[in-house]
PDB file of C-alpha atoms and ligand atoms in Angstrom:
ATOM      1  CA  MET A 917     308.478  85.221 225.009  1.00  0.00           C
ATOM      2  CA  LYS A 918     310.211  86.704 221.998  1.00  0.00           C
ATOM      3  CA  LEU A 919     307.467  86.302 219.370  1.00  0.00           C
ATOM      4  CA  GLN A 920     304.296  86.820 221.397  1.00  0.00           C
ATOM      5  CA  GLY A 921     301.363  87.410 219.030  1.00  0.00           C
ATOM      6  CA  LYS A 922     303.499  87.512 215.882  1.00  0.00           C
ATOM      7  CA  SER A 923     301.947  86.193 212.680  1.00  0.00           C
ATOM      8  CA  VAL A 924     304.441  83.970 210.866  1.00  0.00           C
ATOM      9  CA  VAL A 925     304.532  81.836 207.699  1.00  0.00           C
ATOM     10  CA  VAL A 926     307.118  79.017 207.631  1.00  0.00           C
ATOM     11  CA  THR A 927     307.645  76.951 204.481  1.00  0.00           C
ATOM     12  CA  GLY A 928     309.135  73.465 204.557  1.00  0.00           C
ATOM     13  CA  ALA A 929     307.516  72.896 207.941  1.00  0.00           C
ATOM     14  CA  SER A 930     306.984  69.137 207.695  1.00  0.00           C
ATOM     15  CA  SER A 931     310.540  68.054 208.523  1.00  0.00           C
ATOM     16  CA  GLY A 932     314.080  69.099 209.298  1.00  0.00           C
ATOM     17  CA  MET A 933     314.873  72.663 210.245  1.00  0.00           C
ATOM     18  CA  GLY A 934     311.457  74.013 209.205  1.00  0.00           C
ATOM     19  CA  ARG A 935     309.733  71.774 211.739  1.00  0.00           C
ATOM     20  CA  GLU A 936     312.184  72.912 214.446  1.00  0.00           C
ATOM     21  CA  ILE A 937     311.528  76.543 213.535  1.00  0.00           C
ATOM     22  CA  VAL A 938     307.762  76.017 213.920  1.00  0.00           C
ATOM     23  CA  ARG A 939     308.268  74.278 217.293  1.00  0.00           C
ATOM     24  CA  LEU A 940     310.502  77.050 218.642  1.00  0.00           C
ATOM     25  CA  PHE A 941     308.430  79.919 217.247  1.00  0.00           C
ATOM     26  CA  ALA A 942     305.184  78.466 218.657  1.00  0.00           C
ATOM     27  CA  ALA A 943     306.879  78.032 222.050  1.00  0.00           C
ATOM     28  CA  GLU A 944     307.831  81.710 221.856  1.00  0.00           C
ATOM     29  CA  GLY A 945     304.205  82.740 221.311  1.00  0.00           C
ATOM     30  CA  ALA A 946     304.027  83.001 217.520  1.00  0.00           C
ATOM     31  CA  ASN A 947     300.967  82.062 215.486  1.00  0.00           C
ATOM     32  CA  VAL A 948     302.300  80.068 212.563  1.00  0.00           C
ATOM     33  CA  VAL A 949     301.010  79.028 209.145  1.00  0.00           C
ATOM     34  CA  ALA A 950     303.036  75.848 208.547  1.00  0.00           C
ATOM     35  CA  VAL A 951     303.509  75.047 204.848  1.00  0.00           C
ATOM     36  CA  ALA A 952     304.588  71.829 203.083  1.00  0.00           C
ATOM     37  CA  ARG A 953     303.229  69.210 200.681  1.00  0.00           C
ATOM     38  CA  ARG A 954     302.785  66.349 203.195  1.00  0.00           C
ATOM     39  CA  ALA A 955     299.474  67.040 204.914  1.00  0.00           C
ATOM     40  CA  GLU A 956     299.802  64.240 207.482  1.00  0.00           C
ATOM     41  CA  ARG A 957     303.151  65.581 208.722  1.00  0.00           C
ATOM     42  CA  LEU A 958     301.642  69.042 209.196  1.00  0.00           C
ATOM     43  CA  GLU A 959     298.639  67.600 211.033  1.00  0.00           C
ATOM     44  CA  GLU A 960     300.989  65.701 213.369  1.00  0.00           C
ATOM     45  CA  LEU A 961     302.941  68.886 214.049  1.00  0.00           C
ATOM     46  CA  GLY A 962     299.758  70.833 214.734  1.00  0.00           C
ATOM     47  CA  ALA A 963     298.581  68.153 217.189  1.00  0.00           C
ATOM     48  CA  GLU A 964     301.975  68.054 218.916  1.00  0.00           C
ATOM     49  CA  LEU A 965     301.861  71.827 219.424  1.00  0.00           C
ATOM     50  CA  ALA A 966     298.196  72.093 220.427  1.00  0.00           C
ATOM     51  CA  ASP A 967     299.155  73.332 223.906  1.00  0.00           C
ATOM     52  CA  ALA A 968     301.952  75.642 222.765  1.00  0.00           C
ATOM     53  CA  ALA A 969     301.921  79.336 223.641  1.00  0.00           C
ATOM     54  CA  GLY A 970     301.208  80.173 220.003  1.00  0.00           C
ATOM     55  CA  SER A 971     299.103  78.326 217.423  1.00  0.00           C
ATOM     56  CA  VAL A 972     299.863  76.313 214.293  1.00  0.00           C
ATOM     57  CA  VAL A 973     297.686  76.275 211.174  1.00  0.00           C
ATOM     58  CA  PRO A 974     298.661  73.681 208.518  1.00  0.00           C
ATOM     59  CA  PHE A 975     298.724  74.844 204.891  1.00  0.00           C
ATOM     60  CA  VAL A 976     299.300  72.141 202.294  1.00  0.00           C
ATOM     61  CA  GLY A 977     300.953  73.120 199.052  1.00  0.00           C
ATOM     62  CA  ASP A 978     303.942  73.223 196.742  1.00  0.00           C
ATOM     63  CA  VAL A 979     305.997  76.418 196.915  1.00  0.00           C
ATOM     64  CA  SER A 980     306.799  76.249 193.218  1.00  0.00           C
ATOM     65  CA  ASP A 981     303.110  77.154 192.676  1.00  0.00           C
ATOM     66  CA  LEU A 982     302.256  80.872 192.685  1.00  0.00           C
ATOM     67  CA  GLU A 983     298.800  80.236 194.154  1.00  0.00           C
ATOM     68  CA  VAL A 984     300.390  78.459 197.118  1.00  0.00           C
ATOM     69  CA  CYS A 985     302.951  81.211 197.743  1.00  0.00           C
ATOM     70  CA  GLU A 986     300.252  83.869 197.714  1.00  0.00           C
ATOM     71  CA  GLY A 987     297.646  81.689 199.433  1.00  0.00           C
ATOM     72  CA  MET A 988     299.825  80.939 202.466  1.00  0.00           C
ATOM     73  CA  ILE A 989     300.352  84.660 203.103  1.00  0.00           C
ATOM     74  CA  ASP A 990     296.633  85.358 202.607  1.00  0.00           C
ATOM     75  CA  LYS A 991     295.950  82.543 205.085  1.00  0.00           C
ATOM     76  CA  ALA A 992     298.130  84.170 207.768  1.00  0.00           C
ATOM     77  CA  VAL A 993     296.369  87.509 207.281  1.00  0.00           C
ATOM     78  CA  ALA A 994     292.931  85.838 207.345  1.00  0.00           C
ATOM     79  CA  GLU A 995     293.698  83.753 210.459  1.00  0.00           C
ATOM     80  CA  PHE A 996     295.829  86.166 212.463  1.00  0.00           C
ATOM     81  CA  GLY A 997     294.862  89.578 211.042  1.00  0.00           C
ATOM     82  CA  LYS A 998     298.333  90.492 209.769  1.00  0.00           C
ATOM     83  CA  LEU A 999     301.716  89.191 208.616  1.00  0.00           C
ATOM     84  CA  ASP A1000     304.861  89.849 210.669  1.00  0.00           C
ATOM     85  CA  VAL A1001     307.424  87.287 209.524  1.00  0.00           C
ATOM     86  CA  LEU A1002     307.944  85.095 206.453  1.00  0.00           C
ATOM     87  CA  VAL A1003     310.432  82.221 206.702  1.00  0.00           C
ATOM     88  CA  ASN A1004     311.361  80.854 203.271  1.00  0.00           C
ATOM     89  CA  ASN A1005     312.828  77.524 204.344  1.00  0.00           C
ATOM     90  CA  ALA A1006     311.557  74.884 201.870  1.00  0.00           C
ATOM     91  CA  GLY A1007     314.298  73.668 199.577  1.00  0.00           C
ATOM     92  CA  ILE A1008     315.655  70.651 197.752  1.00  0.00           C
ATOM     93  CA  MET A1009     319.130  69.503 196.705  1.00  0.00           C
ATOM     94  CA  ASP A1010     320.334  68.503 193.300  1.00  0.00           C
ATOM     95  CA  ASP A1011     322.044  65.165 192.699  1.00  0.00           C
ATOM     96  CA  MET A1012     325.565  66.685 192.658  1.00  0.00           C
ATOM     97  CA  ALA A1013     325.924  66.087 188.921  1.00  0.00           C
ATOM     98  CA  THR A1014     328.649  68.210 187.328  1.00  0.00           C
ATOM     99  CA  VAL A1015     327.569  71.069 185.084  1.00  0.00           C
ATOM    100  CA  ALA A1016     328.562  68.962 182.072  1.00  0.00           C
ATOM    101  CA  ALA A1017     326.074  66.276 183.099  1.00  0.00           C
ATOM    102  CA  PHE A1018     323.222  68.412 184.484  1.00  0.00           C
ATOM    103  CA  SER A1019     319.852  68.159 182.721  1.00  0.00           C
ATOM    104  CA  ASP A1020     317.514  71.065 181.909  1.00  0.00           C
ATOM    105  CA  GLU A1021     314.690  69.140 183.564  1.00  0.00           C
ATOM    106  CA  LYS A1022     316.488  68.947 186.913  1.00  0.00           C
ATOM    107  CA  PHE A1023     317.608  72.567 186.610  1.00  0.00           C
ATOM    108  CA  ASP A1024     314.036  73.774 186.140  1.00  0.00           C
ATOM    109  CA  ALA A1025     312.635  71.617 188.944  1.00  0.00           C
ATOM    110  CA  LEU A1026     315.237  72.794 191.449  1.00  0.00           C
ATOM    111  CA  MET A1027     315.014  76.475 190.537  1.00  0.00           C
ATOM    112  CA  ALA A1028     311.215  76.346 190.838  1.00  0.00           C
ATOM    113  CA  VAL A1029     311.405  75.292 194.490  1.00  0.00           C
ATOM    114  CA  ASN A1030     314.611  77.012 195.640  1.00  0.00           C
ATOM    115  CA  VAL A1031     314.359  80.333 193.770  1.00  0.00           C
ATOM    116  CA  TYR A1032     310.870  80.888 192.338  1.00  0.00           C
ATOM    117  CA  GLY A1033     309.177  79.879 195.613  1.00  0.00           C
ATOM    118  CA  PRO A1034     311.124  82.353 197.793  1.00  0.00           C
ATOM    119  CA  PHE A1035     310.740  85.011 195.076  1.00  0.00           C
ATOM    120  CA  ALA A1036     306.950  84.646 194.808  1.00  0.00           C
ATOM    121  CA  ALA A1037     306.511  84.494 198.581  1.00  0.00           C
ATOM    122  CA  THR A1038     308.822  87.470 199.162  1.00  0.00           C
ATOM    123  CA  ARG A1039     306.942  89.527 196.573  1.00  0.00           C
ATOM    124  CA  LYS A1040     303.590  88.814 198.211  1.00  0.00           C
ATOM    125  CA  ALA A1041     304.951  89.401 201.724  1.00  0.00           C
ATOM    126  CA  VAL A1042     306.488  92.741 200.752  1.00  0.00           C
ATOM    127  CA  GLN A1043     303.184  93.815 199.176  1.00  0.00           C
ATOM    128  CA  VAL A1044     301.391  92.989 202.429  1.00  0.00           C
ATOM    129  CA  PHE A1045     304.077  94.676 204.554  1.00  0.00           C
ATOM    130  CA  LEU A1046     303.794  97.863 202.469  1.00  0.00           C
ATOM    131  CA  GLU A1047     299.989  97.847 202.834  1.00  0.00           C
ATOM    132  CA  GLN A1048     300.288  97.311 206.589  1.00  0.00           C
ATOM    133  CA  GLY A1049     302.807 100.150 206.832  1.00  0.00           C
ATOM    134  CA  GLY A1050     304.623  98.818 209.878  1.00  0.00           C
ATOM    135  CA  GLY A1051     307.775  97.193 208.591  1.00  0.00           C
ATOM    136  CA  GLY A1052     308.233  93.472 208.127  1.00  0.00           C
ATOM    137  CA  ASN A1053     310.667  90.607 208.412  1.00  0.00           C
ATOM    138  CA  ILE A1054     311.736  87.982 205.862  1.00  0.00           C
ATOM    139  CA  ILE A1055     314.177  85.167 206.664  1.00  0.00           C
ATOM    140  CA  THR A1056     315.324  82.899 203.848  1.00  0.00           C
ATOM    141  CA  VAL A1057     317.288  79.701 204.359  1.00  0.00           C
ATOM    142  CA  SER A1058     320.225  79.720 201.975  1.00  0.00           C
ATOM    143  CA  SER A1059     323.305  77.470 202.189  1.00  0.00           C
ATOM    144  CA  VAL A1060     327.063  77.584 202.547  1.00  0.00           C
ATOM    145  CA  GLY A1061     326.899  76.059 199.067  1.00  0.00           C
ATOM    146  CA  ALA A1062     326.201  79.533 197.640  1.00  0.00           C
ATOM    147  CA  GLN A1063     329.847  80.481 198.088  1.00  0.00           C
ATOM    148  CA  HIS A1064     331.693  77.229 198.627  1.00  0.00           C
ATOM    149  CA  GLN A1065     331.561  73.994 196.634  1.00  0.00           C
ATOM    150  CA  ALA A1066     329.823  72.212 199.499  1.00  0.00           C
ATOM    151  CA  ALA A1067     326.957  70.819 197.389  1.00  0.00           C
ATOM    152  CA  GLY A1068     325.875  70.612 193.749  1.00  0.00           C
ATOM    153  CA  VAL A1069     326.447  73.278 191.093  1.00  0.00           C
ATOM    154  CA  VAL A1070     322.807  74.160 190.433  1.00  0.00           C
ATOM    155  CA  TYR A1071     321.904  73.935 194.128  1.00  0.00           C
ATOM    156  CA  GLY A1072     324.730  76.380 194.862  1.00  0.00           C
ATOM    157  CA  ALA A1073     323.564  78.670 192.076  1.00  0.00           C
ATOM    158  CA  SER A1074     320.015  78.615 193.459  1.00  0.00           C
ATOM    159  CA  LYS A1075     321.220  79.657 196.905  1.00  0.00           C
ATOM    160  CA  ALA A1076     323.471  82.380 195.448  1.00  0.00           C
ATOM    161  CA  ALA A1077     320.384  83.727 193.665  1.00  0.00           C
ATOM    162  CA  VAL A1078     318.508  83.716 196.959  1.00  0.00           C
ATOM    163  CA  ASN A1079     321.368  85.594 198.656  1.00  0.00           C
ATOM    164  CA  ALA A1080     321.197  88.325 196.011  1.00  0.00           C
ATOM    165  CA  MET A1081     317.418  88.579 196.456  1.00  0.00           C
ATOM    166  CA  ILE A1082     317.780  88.880 200.244  1.00  0.00           C
ATOM    167  CA  ARG A1083     320.336  91.691 200.053  1.00  0.00           C
ATOM    168  CA  HIS A1084     318.576  93.518 197.231  1.00  0.00           C
ATOM    169  CA  THR A1085     315.213  93.449 198.999  1.00  0.00           C
ATOM    170  CA  ALA A1086     316.782  94.548 202.296  1.00  0.00           C
ATOM    171  CA  PHE A1087     318.413  97.539 200.628  1.00  0.00           C
ATOM    172  CA  THR A1088     315.351  98.447 198.556  1.00  0.00           C
ATOM    173  CA  TYR A1089     312.999  98.580 201.531  1.00  0.00           C
ATOM    174  CA  ARG A1090     315.341  99.735 204.309  1.00  0.00           C
ATOM    175  CA  ALA A1091     313.375 102.976 204.709  1.00  0.00           C
ATOM    176  CA  GLU A1092     310.156 101.000 205.203  1.00  0.00           C
ATOM    177  CA  LYS A1093     311.906  98.852 207.842  1.00  0.00           C
ATOM    178  CA  ILE A1094     311.296  95.610 205.994  1.00  0.00           C
ATOM    179  CA  ARG A1095     314.198  93.485 207.224  1.00  0.00           C
ATOM    180  CA  CYS A1096     315.504  90.627 205.072  1.00  0.00           C
ATOM    181  CA  ASN A1097     318.173  88.218 206.224  1.00  0.00           C
ATOM    182  CA  GLY A1098     319.429  84.788 205.280  1.00  0.00           C
ATOM    183  CA  ILE A1099     320.731  81.778 207.158  1.00  0.00           C
ATOM    184  CA  ALA A1100     323.453  79.713 205.509  1.00  0.00           C
ATOM    185  CA  PRO A1101     323.460  76.304 207.199  1.00  0.00           C
ATOM    186  CA  GLY A1102     326.386  73.948 206.972  1.00  0.00           C
ATOM    187  CA  GLY A1103     325.732  70.223 207.287  1.00  0.00           C
ATOM    188  CA  ILE A1104     322.560  69.717 209.346  1.00  0.00           C
ATOM    189  CA  ASN A1105     320.913  66.404 210.281  1.00  0.00           C
ATOM    190  CA  THR A1106     317.593  66.504 208.408  1.00  0.00           C
ATOM    191  CA  GLU A1107     315.809  64.528 205.703  1.00  0.00           C
ATOM    192  CA  ILE A1108     317.219  66.581 202.821  1.00  0.00           C
ATOM    193  CA  SER A1109     319.277  63.764 201.304  1.00  0.00           C
ATOM    194  CA  SER A1110     315.956  62.148 200.323  1.00  0.00           C
ATOM    195  CA  SER A1111     315.464  65.017 197.833  1.00  0.00           C
ATOM    196  CA  MET A1112     318.664  64.114 195.964  1.00  0.00           C
ATOM    197  CA  GLY A1113     317.551  60.943 194.213  1.00  0.00           C
ATOM    198  CA  SER A1114     320.547  58.884 193.131  1.00  0.00           C
ATOM    199  CA  VAL A1115     323.753  60.832 193.772  1.00  0.00           C
ATOM    200  CA  ASP A1116     326.041  61.448 190.802  1.00  0.00           C
ATOM    201  CA  MET A1117     329.237  59.796 192.014  1.00  0.00           C
ATOM    202  CA  ASP A1118     331.537  61.685 189.654  1.00  0.00           C
ATOM    203  CA  GLY A1119     330.183  65.079 190.721  1.00  0.00           C
ATOM    204  CA  ALA A1120     330.207  64.113 194.407  1.00  0.00           C
ATOM    205  CA  ALA A1121     333.813  62.908 194.217  1.00  0.00           C
ATOM    206  CA  ARG A1122     334.970  66.178 192.665  1.00  0.00           C
ATOM    207  CA  ILE A1123     333.853  68.238 195.688  1.00  0.00           C
ATOM    208  CA  GLN A1124     335.171  65.867 198.338  1.00  0.00           C
ATOM    209  CA  GLY A1125     337.935  68.356 199.194  1.00  0.00           C
ATOM    210  CA  VAL A1126     335.369  70.806 200.560  1.00  0.00           C
ATOM    211  CA  GLN A1127     333.280  68.104 202.242  1.00  0.00           C
ATOM    212  CA  ALA A1128     336.391  66.849 204.050  1.00  0.00           C
ATOM    213  CA  LEU A1129     336.690  70.198 205.888  1.00  0.00           C
ATOM    214  CA  MET A1130     333.194  69.942 207.413  1.00  0.00           C
ATOM    215  CA  PRO A1131     333.620  70.033 211.208  1.00  0.00           C
ATOM    216  CA  GLY A1132     330.611  67.774 211.886  1.00  0.00           C
ATOM    217  CA  MET A1133     326.847  67.977 211.596  1.00  0.00           C
ATOM    218  CA  GLY A1134     324.530  70.446 213.301  1.00  0.00           C
ATOM    219  CA  GLU A1135     320.896  69.920 214.281  1.00  0.00           C
ATOM    220  CA  GLY A1136     317.678  71.609 213.188  1.00  0.00           C
ATOM    221  CA  ILE A1137     317.499  73.472 216.495  1.00  0.00           C
ATOM    222  CA  ASP A1138     320.782  75.244 215.647  1.00  0.00           C
ATOM    223  CA  ILE A1139     319.031  76.785 212.646  1.00  0.00           C
ATOM    224  CA  ALA A1140     315.817  77.453 214.587  1.00  0.00           C
ATOM    225  CA  ASN A1141     317.797  79.384 217.210  1.00  0.00           C
ATOM    226  CA  ALA A1142     319.312  81.585 214.491  1.00  0.00           C
ATOM    227  CA  ALA A1143     315.874  82.061 212.917  1.00  0.00           C
ATOM    228  CA  LEU A1144     314.419  83.091 216.287  1.00  0.00           C
ATOM    229  CA  PHE A1145     317.138  85.708 216.708  1.00  0.00           C
ATOM    230  CA  LEU A1146     316.497  87.091 213.219  1.00  0.00           C
ATOM    231  CA  ALA A1147     312.696  87.032 213.689  1.00  0.00           C
ATOM    232  CA  SER A1148     312.780  88.807 217.042  1.00  0.00           C
ATOM    233  CA  ASP A1149     313.508  92.371 218.032  1.00  0.00           C
ATOM    234  CA  ASP A1150     316.901  91.197 219.329  1.00  0.00           C
ATOM    235  CA  SER A1151     318.085  91.660 215.733  1.00  0.00           C
ATOM    236  CA  ALA A1152     316.127  94.881 215.106  1.00  0.00           C
ATOM    237  CA  PHE A1153     319.080  96.663 213.455  1.00  0.00           C
ATOM    238  CA  ILE A1154     320.240  93.706 211.331  1.00  0.00           C
ATOM    239  CA  SER A1155     319.182  93.491 207.692  1.00  0.00           C
ATOM    240  CA  GLY A1156     320.686  92.304 204.427  1.00  0.00           C
ATOM    241  CA  GLN A1157     322.946  89.740 206.114  1.00  0.00           C
ATOM    242  CA  ILE A1158     323.555  86.058 205.459  1.00  0.00           C
ATOM    243  CA  VAL A1159     324.378  84.346 208.749  1.00  0.00           C
ATOM    244  CA  ALA A1160     326.428  81.153 208.438  1.00  0.00           C
ATOM    245  CA  VAL A1161     325.447  78.469 210.952  1.00  0.00           C
ATOM    246  CA  ASP A1162     328.025  75.852 210.077  1.00  0.00           C
ATOM    247  CA  GLY A1163     330.289  75.194 213.045  1.00  0.00           C
ATOM    248  CA  GLY A1164     333.085  77.132 211.367  1.00  0.00           C
ATOM    249  CA  TRP A1165     333.120  75.085 208.172  1.00  0.00           C
ATOM    250  CA  THR A1166     333.384  78.151 205.913  1.00  0.00           C
ATOM    251  CA  SER A1167     335.591  80.260 208.184  1.00  0.00           C
ATOM    252  CA  PHE A1168     338.567  79.757 205.867  1.00  0.00           C
TER     253      PHE A1168
HETATM  254  N1  NAP B2122     320.297  69.926 205.795  1.00  0.00           N
HETATM  255  C1  NAP B2122     321.370  70.587 205.389  1.00  0.00           C
HETATM  256  O1  NAP B2122     322.526  70.131 205.574  1.00  0.00           O
HETATM  257  C2  NAP B2122     321.205  71.918 204.690  1.00  0.00           C
HETATM  258  C3  NAP B2122     322.369  72.681 204.456  1.00  0.00           C
HETATM  259  C4  NAP B2122     322.234  73.924 203.861  1.00  0.00           C
HETATM  260  C5  NAP B2122     321.000  74.401 203.516  1.00  0.00           C
HETATM  261  N2  NAP B2122     319.875  73.655 203.734  1.00  0.00           N
HETATM  262  C6  NAP B2122     318.567  74.222 203.375  1.00  0.00           C
HETATM  263  O2  NAP B2122     317.716  74.139 204.483  1.00  0.00           O
HETATM  264  C7  NAP B2122     316.372  74.185 204.050  1.00  0.00           C
HETATM  265  C8  NAP B2122     315.552  73.126 204.797  1.00  0.00           C
HETATM  266  O3  NAP B2122     316.047  71.857 204.435  1.00  0.00           O
HETATM  267  P1  NAP B2122     316.173  70.637 205.470  1.00  0.00           P
HETATM  268  O4  NAP B2122     317.610  70.291 205.543  1.00  0.00           O
HETATM  269  O5  NAP B2122     315.429  70.903 206.699  1.00  0.00           O
HETATM  270  O6  NAP B2122     315.496  69.484 204.587  1.00  0.00           O
HETATM  271  P2  NAP B2122     314.234  68.528 204.776  1.00  0.00           P
HETATM  272  O7  NAP B2122     314.272  67.841 206.089  1.00  0.00           O
HETATM  273  O8  NAP B2122     314.201  67.704 203.537  1.00  0.00           O
HETATM  274  O9  NAP B2122     313.022  69.558 204.774  1.00  0.00           O
HETATM  275  C9  NAP B2122     312.651  70.217 203.599  1.00  0.00           C
HETATM  276  C10 NAP B2122     311.257  70.758 203.775  1.00  0.00           C
HETATM  277  O10 NAP B2122     310.891  71.436 202.566  1.00  0.00           O
HETATM  278  C11 NAP B2122     309.630  70.935 202.145  1.00  0.00           C
HETATM  279  N3  NAP B2122     309.544  71.012 200.698  1.00  0.00           N
HETATM  280  C12 NAP B2122     310.361  70.466 199.779  1.00  0.00           C
HETATM  281  N4  NAP B2122     309.929  70.746 198.554  1.00  0.00           N
HETATM  282  C13 NAP B2122     308.811  71.493 198.698  1.00  0.00           C
HETATM  283  C14 NAP B2122     307.893  72.084 197.796  1.00  0.00           C
HETATM  284  N5  NAP B2122     308.044  71.941 196.474  1.00  0.00           N
HETATM  285  N6  NAP B2122     306.854  72.775 198.300  1.00  0.00           N
HETATM  286  C15 NAP B2122     306.676  72.894 199.630  1.00  0.00           C
HETATM  287  N7  NAP B2122     307.515  72.381 200.534  1.00  0.00           N
HETATM  288  C16 NAP B2122     308.561  71.662 200.065  1.00  0.00           C
HETATM  289  C17 NAP B2122     309.568  69.518 202.679  1.00  0.00           C
HETATM  290  O11 NAP B2122     308.220  69.127 202.901  1.00  0.00           O
HETATM  291  P3  NAP B2122     307.295  68.247 201.935  1.00  0.00           P
HETATM  292  O12 NAP B2122     308.144  67.187 201.337  1.00  0.00           O
HETATM  293  O13 NAP B2122     306.235  67.728 202.866  1.00  0.00           O
HETATM  294  O14 NAP B2122     306.755  69.224 200.932  1.00  0.00           O
HETATM  295  C18 NAP B2122     310.246  69.678 204.019  1.00  0.00           C
HETATM  296  O15 NAP B2122     309.326  70.138 204.982  1.00  0.00           O
HETATM  297  C19 NAP B2122     316.404  74.017 202.540  1.00  0.00           C
HETATM  298  O16 NAP B2122     316.211  75.260 201.915  1.00  0.00           O
HETATM  299  C20 NAP B2122     317.818  73.508 202.284  1.00  0.00           C
HETATM  300  O17 NAP B2122     318.280  73.851 200.997  1.00  0.00           O
HETATM  301  C21 NAP B2122     319.953  72.412 204.294  1.00  0.00           C
END
């Protein structure tokens, strides 16, 4: 098993790729604090994985809340005695409105989840890693939308911010062996469209040229497999990278 005895926090664990990451990590022996707002989904996941090699502890909360971002890391240390890996996966999409039509309210709400959450969790994790003195590992789920017009303007900006944070943190703490990497999924079959509300048809139409190049949809397990590689010692010498998992969509 590739993650035997590792202490891991995974955000956005109640559906989509986060749930697949928890399933795969627990099968590989990890002890996981599984974070999301929907308590019943987390309870179901915990029950499903009761006989897994590792264990799953539900942690209900909103990652735009500082207390949640710090509390979930404290929970992993309290339950498992340490923190080895943080997976910042929770995220929401915007409604594809053009910049001319984008509201401040939506901007703030999206940035709170997609940028502040990973920032606050990364800060706390790095503090714990430095105290522990044995390196650390942070994986953040970004998007191909950070570099290509594959989704909305503010969503893309949020993921570009995350990419900068990943690379900066990796470089800053390379001597302490705190590895930070990102995964940039392409189109993946999950529940994320439910976070969009009503799609802005004008904005969506304007990026159809990029959407038309998408080679098909991936599955949550495709992202979980990449996360397992980045969480394990198989990637011990990889840090500061954003790995696209998109079927070749952005290979142009
Ligand atoms: N699906 C794609 O095509 C795609 C492509 C590129 C990047 N991504 C990125 O992949 C990541 C995972 O998305 P997904 O596709 O798996 O979507 P999903 O099925 O909608 O899952 C999103 C997860 O995030 C959680 N979440 C949302 N807001 C939260 C908040 N404020 N606090 C805590 N948890 C929150 C949701 O749980 P609760 O609602 O229970 O809180 C859910 O578990 C996101 O960062 C997304 O931007 C997705």
